[in-house]
Coordinates of C-alpha atoms and ligand atoms in Angstrom, one line a residue:
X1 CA 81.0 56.3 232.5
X2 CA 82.7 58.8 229.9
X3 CA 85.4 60.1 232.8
X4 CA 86.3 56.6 232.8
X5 CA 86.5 56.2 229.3
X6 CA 88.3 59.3 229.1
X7 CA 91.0 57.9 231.4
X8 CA 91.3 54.5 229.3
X9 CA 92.2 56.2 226.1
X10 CA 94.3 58.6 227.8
X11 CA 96.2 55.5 229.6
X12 CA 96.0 53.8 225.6
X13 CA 97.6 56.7 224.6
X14 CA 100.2 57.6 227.5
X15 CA 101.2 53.3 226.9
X16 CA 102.0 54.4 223.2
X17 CA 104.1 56.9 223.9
X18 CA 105.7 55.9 226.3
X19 CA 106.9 52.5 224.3
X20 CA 108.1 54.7 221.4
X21 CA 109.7 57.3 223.4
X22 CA 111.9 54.0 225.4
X23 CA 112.7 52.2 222.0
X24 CA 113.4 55.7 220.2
X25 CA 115.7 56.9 223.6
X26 CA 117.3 53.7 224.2
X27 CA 118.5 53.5 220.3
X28 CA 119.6 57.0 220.5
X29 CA 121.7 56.1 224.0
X30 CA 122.9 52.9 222.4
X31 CA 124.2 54.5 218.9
X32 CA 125.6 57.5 221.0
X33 CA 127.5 56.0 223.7
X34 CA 129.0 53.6 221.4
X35 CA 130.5 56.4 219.2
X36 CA 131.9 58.6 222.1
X37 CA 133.1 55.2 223.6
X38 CA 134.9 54.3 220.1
X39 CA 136.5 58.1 220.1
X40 CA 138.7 57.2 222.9
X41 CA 141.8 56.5 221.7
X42 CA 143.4 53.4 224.0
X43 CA 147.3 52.6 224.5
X44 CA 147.8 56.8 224.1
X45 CA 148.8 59.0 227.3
X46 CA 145.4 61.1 226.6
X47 CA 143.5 57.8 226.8
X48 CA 142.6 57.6 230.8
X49 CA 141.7 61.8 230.4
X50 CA 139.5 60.8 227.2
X51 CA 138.0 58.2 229.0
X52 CA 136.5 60.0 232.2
X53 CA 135.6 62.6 229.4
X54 CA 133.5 59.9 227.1
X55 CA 132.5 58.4 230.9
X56 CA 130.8 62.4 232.2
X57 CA 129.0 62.8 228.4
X58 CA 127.9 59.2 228.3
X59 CA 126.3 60.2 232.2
X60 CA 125.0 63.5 231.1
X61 CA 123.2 61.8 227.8
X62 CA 121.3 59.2 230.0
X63 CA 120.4 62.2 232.4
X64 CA 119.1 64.5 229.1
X65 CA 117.5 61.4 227.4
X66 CA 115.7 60.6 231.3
X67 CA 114.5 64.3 231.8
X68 CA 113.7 64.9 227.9
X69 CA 111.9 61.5 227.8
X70 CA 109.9 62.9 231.2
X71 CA 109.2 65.9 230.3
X72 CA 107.8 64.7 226.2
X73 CA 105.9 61.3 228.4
X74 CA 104.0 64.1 230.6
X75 CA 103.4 66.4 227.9
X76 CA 102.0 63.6 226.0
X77 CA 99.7 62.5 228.8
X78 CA 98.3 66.1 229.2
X79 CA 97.7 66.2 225.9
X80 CA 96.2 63.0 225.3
X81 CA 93.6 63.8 228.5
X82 CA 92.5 66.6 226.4
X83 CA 92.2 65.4 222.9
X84 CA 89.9 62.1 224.6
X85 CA 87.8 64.8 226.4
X86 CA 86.8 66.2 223.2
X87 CA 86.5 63.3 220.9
X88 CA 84.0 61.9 223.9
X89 CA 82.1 65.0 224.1
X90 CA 79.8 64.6 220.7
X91 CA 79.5 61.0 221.7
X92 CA 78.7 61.9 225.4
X93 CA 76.1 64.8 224.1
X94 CA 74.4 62.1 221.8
X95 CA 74.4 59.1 225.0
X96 CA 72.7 62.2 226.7
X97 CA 70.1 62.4 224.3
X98 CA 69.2 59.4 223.7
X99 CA 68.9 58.6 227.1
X100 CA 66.5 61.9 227.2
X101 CA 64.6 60.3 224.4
X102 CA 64.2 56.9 226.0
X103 CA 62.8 58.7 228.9
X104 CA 60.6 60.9 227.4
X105 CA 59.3 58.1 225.5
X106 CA 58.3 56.1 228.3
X107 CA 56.7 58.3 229.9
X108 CA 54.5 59.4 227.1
X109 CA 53.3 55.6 226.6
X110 CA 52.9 55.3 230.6
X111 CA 50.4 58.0 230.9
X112 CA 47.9 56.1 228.6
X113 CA 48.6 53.1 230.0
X114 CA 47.7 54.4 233.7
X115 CA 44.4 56.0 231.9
X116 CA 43.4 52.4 230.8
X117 CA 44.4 50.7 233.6
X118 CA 42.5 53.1 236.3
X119 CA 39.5 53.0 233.7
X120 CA 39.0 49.1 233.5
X121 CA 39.8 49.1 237.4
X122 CA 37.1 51.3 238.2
X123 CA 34.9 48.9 236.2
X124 CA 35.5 46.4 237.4
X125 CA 34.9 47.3 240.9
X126 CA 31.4 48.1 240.2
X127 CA 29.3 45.2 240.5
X128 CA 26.4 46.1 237.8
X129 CA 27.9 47.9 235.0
X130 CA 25.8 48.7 232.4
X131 CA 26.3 48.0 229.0
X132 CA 26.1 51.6 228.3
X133 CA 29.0 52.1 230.4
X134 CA 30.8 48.9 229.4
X135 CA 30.3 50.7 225.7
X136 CA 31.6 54.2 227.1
X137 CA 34.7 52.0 228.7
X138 CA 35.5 50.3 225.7
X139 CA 35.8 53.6 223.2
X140 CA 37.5 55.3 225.7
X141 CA 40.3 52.1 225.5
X142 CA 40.5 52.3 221.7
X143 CA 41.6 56.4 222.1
X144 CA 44.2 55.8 223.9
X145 CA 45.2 52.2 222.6
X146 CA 44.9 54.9 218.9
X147 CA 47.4 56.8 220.7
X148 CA 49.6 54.7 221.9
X149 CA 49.7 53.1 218.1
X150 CA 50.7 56.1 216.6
X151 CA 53.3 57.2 219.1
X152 CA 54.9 54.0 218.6
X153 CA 54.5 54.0 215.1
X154 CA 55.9 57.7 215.0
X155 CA 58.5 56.6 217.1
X156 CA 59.7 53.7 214.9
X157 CA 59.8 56.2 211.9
X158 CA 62.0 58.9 213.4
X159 CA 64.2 55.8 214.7
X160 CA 63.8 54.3 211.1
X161 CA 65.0 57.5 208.9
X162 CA 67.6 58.9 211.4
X163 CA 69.2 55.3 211.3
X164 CA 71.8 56.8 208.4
X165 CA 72.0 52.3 208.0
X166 CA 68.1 51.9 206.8
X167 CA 68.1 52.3 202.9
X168 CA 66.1 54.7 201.7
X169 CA 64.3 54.3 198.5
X170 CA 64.5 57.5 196.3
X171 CA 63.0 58.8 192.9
X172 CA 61.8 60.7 190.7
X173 CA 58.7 62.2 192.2
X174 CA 56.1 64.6 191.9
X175 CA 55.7 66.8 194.8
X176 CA 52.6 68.7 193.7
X177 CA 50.8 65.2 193.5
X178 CA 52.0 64.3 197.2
X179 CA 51.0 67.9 198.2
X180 CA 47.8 67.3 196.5
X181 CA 46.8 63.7 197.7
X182 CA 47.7 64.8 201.4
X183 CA 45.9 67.4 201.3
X184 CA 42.7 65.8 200.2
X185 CA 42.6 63.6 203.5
X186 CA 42.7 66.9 205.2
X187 CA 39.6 68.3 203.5
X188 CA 36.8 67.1 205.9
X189 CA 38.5 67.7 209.2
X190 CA 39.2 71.4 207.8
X191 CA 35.6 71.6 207.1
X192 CA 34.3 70.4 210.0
X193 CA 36.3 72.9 212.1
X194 CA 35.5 75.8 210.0
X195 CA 38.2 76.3 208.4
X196 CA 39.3 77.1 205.0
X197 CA 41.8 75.5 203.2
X198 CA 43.5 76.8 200.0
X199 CA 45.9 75.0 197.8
X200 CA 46.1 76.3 194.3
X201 CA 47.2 72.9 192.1
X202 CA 50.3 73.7 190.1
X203 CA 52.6 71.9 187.4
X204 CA 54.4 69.2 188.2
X205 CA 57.1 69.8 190.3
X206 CA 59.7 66.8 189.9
X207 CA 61.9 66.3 193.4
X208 CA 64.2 63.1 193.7
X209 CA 62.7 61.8 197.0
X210 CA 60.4 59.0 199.1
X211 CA 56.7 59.2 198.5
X212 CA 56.0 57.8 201.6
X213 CA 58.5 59.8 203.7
X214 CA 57.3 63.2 201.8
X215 CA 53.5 62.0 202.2
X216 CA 54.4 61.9 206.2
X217 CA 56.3 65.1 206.0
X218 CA 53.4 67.5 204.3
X219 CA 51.0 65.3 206.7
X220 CA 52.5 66.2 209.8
X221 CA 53.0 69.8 208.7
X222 CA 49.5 70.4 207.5
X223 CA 48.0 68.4 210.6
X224 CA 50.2 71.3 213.1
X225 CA 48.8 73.8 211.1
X226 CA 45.0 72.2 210.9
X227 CA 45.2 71.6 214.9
X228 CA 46.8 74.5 216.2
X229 CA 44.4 77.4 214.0
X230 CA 41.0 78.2 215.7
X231 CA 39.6 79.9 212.7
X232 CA 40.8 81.4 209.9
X233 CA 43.2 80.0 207.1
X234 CA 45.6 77.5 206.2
X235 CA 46.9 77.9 202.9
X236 CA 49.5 75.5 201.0
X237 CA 51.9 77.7 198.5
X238 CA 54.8 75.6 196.5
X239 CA 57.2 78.0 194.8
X240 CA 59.5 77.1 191.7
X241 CA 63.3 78.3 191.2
X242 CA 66.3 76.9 191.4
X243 CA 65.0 75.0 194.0
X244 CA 61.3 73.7 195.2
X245 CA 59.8 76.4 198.2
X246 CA 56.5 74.8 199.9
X247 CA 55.0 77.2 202.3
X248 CA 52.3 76.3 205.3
X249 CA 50.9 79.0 205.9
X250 CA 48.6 79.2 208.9
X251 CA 46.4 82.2 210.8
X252 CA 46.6 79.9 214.4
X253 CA 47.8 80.3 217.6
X254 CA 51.3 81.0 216.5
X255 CA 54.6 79.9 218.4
X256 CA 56.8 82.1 220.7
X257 CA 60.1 83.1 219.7
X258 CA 61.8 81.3 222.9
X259 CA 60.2 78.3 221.1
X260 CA 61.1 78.7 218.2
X261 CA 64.5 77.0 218.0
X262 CA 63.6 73.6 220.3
X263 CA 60.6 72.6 218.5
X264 CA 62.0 69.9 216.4
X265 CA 63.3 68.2 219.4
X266 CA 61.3 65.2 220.4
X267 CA 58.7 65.8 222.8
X268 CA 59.2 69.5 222.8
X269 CA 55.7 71.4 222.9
X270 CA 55.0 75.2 222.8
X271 CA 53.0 76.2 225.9
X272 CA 51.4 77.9 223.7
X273 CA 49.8 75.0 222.2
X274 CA 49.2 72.5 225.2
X275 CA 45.4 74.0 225.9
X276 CA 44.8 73.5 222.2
X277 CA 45.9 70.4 221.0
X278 CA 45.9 67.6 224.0
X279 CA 46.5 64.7 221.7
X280 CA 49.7 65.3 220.4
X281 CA 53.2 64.3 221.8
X282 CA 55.7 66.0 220.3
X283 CA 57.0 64.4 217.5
X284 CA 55.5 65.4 213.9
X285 CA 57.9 68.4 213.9
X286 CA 61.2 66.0 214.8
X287 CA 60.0 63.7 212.0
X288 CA 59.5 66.3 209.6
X289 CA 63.0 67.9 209.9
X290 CA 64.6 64.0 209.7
X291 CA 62.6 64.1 206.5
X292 CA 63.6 67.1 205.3
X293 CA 67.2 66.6 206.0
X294 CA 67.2 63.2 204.5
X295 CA 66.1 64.6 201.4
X296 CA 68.8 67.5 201.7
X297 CA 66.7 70.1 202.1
X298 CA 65.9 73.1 204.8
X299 CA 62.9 73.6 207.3
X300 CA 62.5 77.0 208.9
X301 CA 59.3 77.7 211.0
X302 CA 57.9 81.5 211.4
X303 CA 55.5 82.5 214.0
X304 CA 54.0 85.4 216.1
X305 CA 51.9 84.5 218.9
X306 CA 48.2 85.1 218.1
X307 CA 48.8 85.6 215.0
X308 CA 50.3 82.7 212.7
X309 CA 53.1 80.1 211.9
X310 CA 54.9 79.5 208.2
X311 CA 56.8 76.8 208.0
X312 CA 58.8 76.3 204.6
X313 CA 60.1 73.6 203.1
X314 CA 63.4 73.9 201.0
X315 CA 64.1 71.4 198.8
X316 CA 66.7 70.2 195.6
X317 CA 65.2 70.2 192.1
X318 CA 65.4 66.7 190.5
X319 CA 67.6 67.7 187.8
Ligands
ATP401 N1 51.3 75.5 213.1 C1 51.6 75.6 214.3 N2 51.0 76.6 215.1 C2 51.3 76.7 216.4 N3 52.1 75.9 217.1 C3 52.7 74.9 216.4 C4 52.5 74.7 215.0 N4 53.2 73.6 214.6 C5 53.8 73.1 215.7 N5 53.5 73.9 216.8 C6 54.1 73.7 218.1 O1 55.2 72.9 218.0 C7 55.1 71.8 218.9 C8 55.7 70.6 218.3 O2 55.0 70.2 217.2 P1 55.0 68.7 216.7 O3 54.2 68.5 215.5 O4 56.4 68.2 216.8 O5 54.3 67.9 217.9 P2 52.7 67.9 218.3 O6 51.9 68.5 217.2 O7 52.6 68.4 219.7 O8 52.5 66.3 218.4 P3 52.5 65.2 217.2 O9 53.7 64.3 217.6 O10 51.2 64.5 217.3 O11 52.7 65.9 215.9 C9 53.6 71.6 219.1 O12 53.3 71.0 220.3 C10 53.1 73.1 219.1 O13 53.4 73.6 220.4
MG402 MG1 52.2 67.8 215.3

């Protein structure tokens, strides 16, 4: 699809050229030709020598103007070939990816679909369920029906805020409320894992931003470091300077190096993780940099295996 494209705007190109290069040549011949011819003097003795000598450079300027025109037509066309190669390859890359992401996505929502459907299959191909079963079948249908909801809804997000078109609604905002609030919906499940959770509340720290987008950011950030720590700590620091610092500080399962860099791909997941957390697909971290990059800021993740991840949060001061 793209070599062909490539070929089109190289013929666009080559067709250009080579109707300027005729009209600029044959105006050039014209003018030329005309001159020499009106330097021959007629009705003089010299005039039949002057006229085979106008005649040979009149022949040798068509012959430079054909070779000249050639040589700039092929150049032109190499050119051209090159030039469309590269203005196609950042389209080409992002085709590429997008077609990786449509994939990716489909196959994440098949694999609870084929759970639900092999589930209610199996059902009903037993003649006396009980309702105890029936009971079992149906909560087991809501998880993944859950999980299918949020991956969409994840998914429409990430399309939402990388569509550069959707309007974003920015202002002034505190970020140590938002840190605050999300954090609060955190507290039980931190509790109930055995973990501790610490957060010292802070002055206001005003940011020119999207509640809802920096809600979903700190959410998915503090939900990584919730789901992927065993025991120990996660701790929430927010620094002040020129600019706002917001650290996440977990003692978990940590990240490998190799990892590092593709993790806020879609669908990327550390190896590390996949005994550890079976729910999640992939995403949070994707959103979170969107996020972060919408609000022209910088997110840069830190781990050692077995030992811990930071991720902090860069972001301009609402001046
Ligand atoms: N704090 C962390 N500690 C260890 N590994 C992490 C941490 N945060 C992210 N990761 C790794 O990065 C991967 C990508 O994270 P991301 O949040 O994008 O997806 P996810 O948590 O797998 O799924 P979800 O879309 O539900 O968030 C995770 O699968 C995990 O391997
Ligand atoms: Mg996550």
């Amino acid at each position: 699809m793209f070599t062909r494209a490539r070929i089109k705007l190289t013929a666009y190109s080559v067709a250009v050229a080579v109707c300027l290069v005729s009209i600029f040549s044959f105006a050039l011949f014209h003018f030329t030709a005309k001159s020499i011819q009106d330097a021959v003097e007629e009705d003089t003795p010299a005039a039949q020598v002057q006229q085979r000598i106008a005649d040979k450079g009149i022949d040798n300027l068509q012959n430079a103007l054909i070779v000249s025109d050639v040589s700039i037509i092929v150049l032109i066309s190499a050119l051209a070939y090159f030039f469309a190669g590269k203005t196609l390859k950042p389209i080409q890359a992002a085709h590429d990816a997008q077609a990786q992401f449509s994939a990716n996505a489909s196959h994440e929502l098949r694999t609870p679909l084929s759970v639900l459907k092999t589930e209610n299959e199996v059902f009903l191909k037993q003649h006396h369920g009980s309702y105890e079963e029936g009971r079992k079948l149906a909560q087991s249908n809501l998880e993944e029906i859950d999980r299918m909801t949020s991956m969409v809804e994840e998914l429409l997000l990430l399309a939402r805020s990388s569509n550069a078109h959707t309007k974003v609604q920015f202002s002034r905002i505190d970020l140590s409320q938002i840190i605050e609030k999300v954090i609060g919906t955190y507290r039980a499940s931190v509790r109930e894992k055995g973990l501790a959770l610490v957060y010292e509340p802070g002055a206001q720290i005003l940011v020119k931003g999207n509640g809802r987008l920096l809600e979903q950011l700190f959410s998915n950030l503090i939900q990584n470091a919730i789901n992927y720590t065993k025991k120990g700590t996660v701790t929430v620091e927010t620094h002040r300077g020129t600019k706002v610092q917001v650290k996440i500080i977990d003692t978990g399962i940590g990240i490998a190096e190799a990892d590092i860099p593709h993790l806020t791909k879609a669908f990327y997941k550390a190896d590390s993780s996949r005994a550890a957390s079976k729910s999640g697909v992939g995403l949070g971290l994707s959103i979170a940099q969107e996020i972060v990059r919408r609000h022209k800021g910088v997110l840069i993740i830190d781990s050692e295996l077995g030992k811990g991840t930071r991720v902090s949060i860069e972001l301009p001061l609402s001046g």
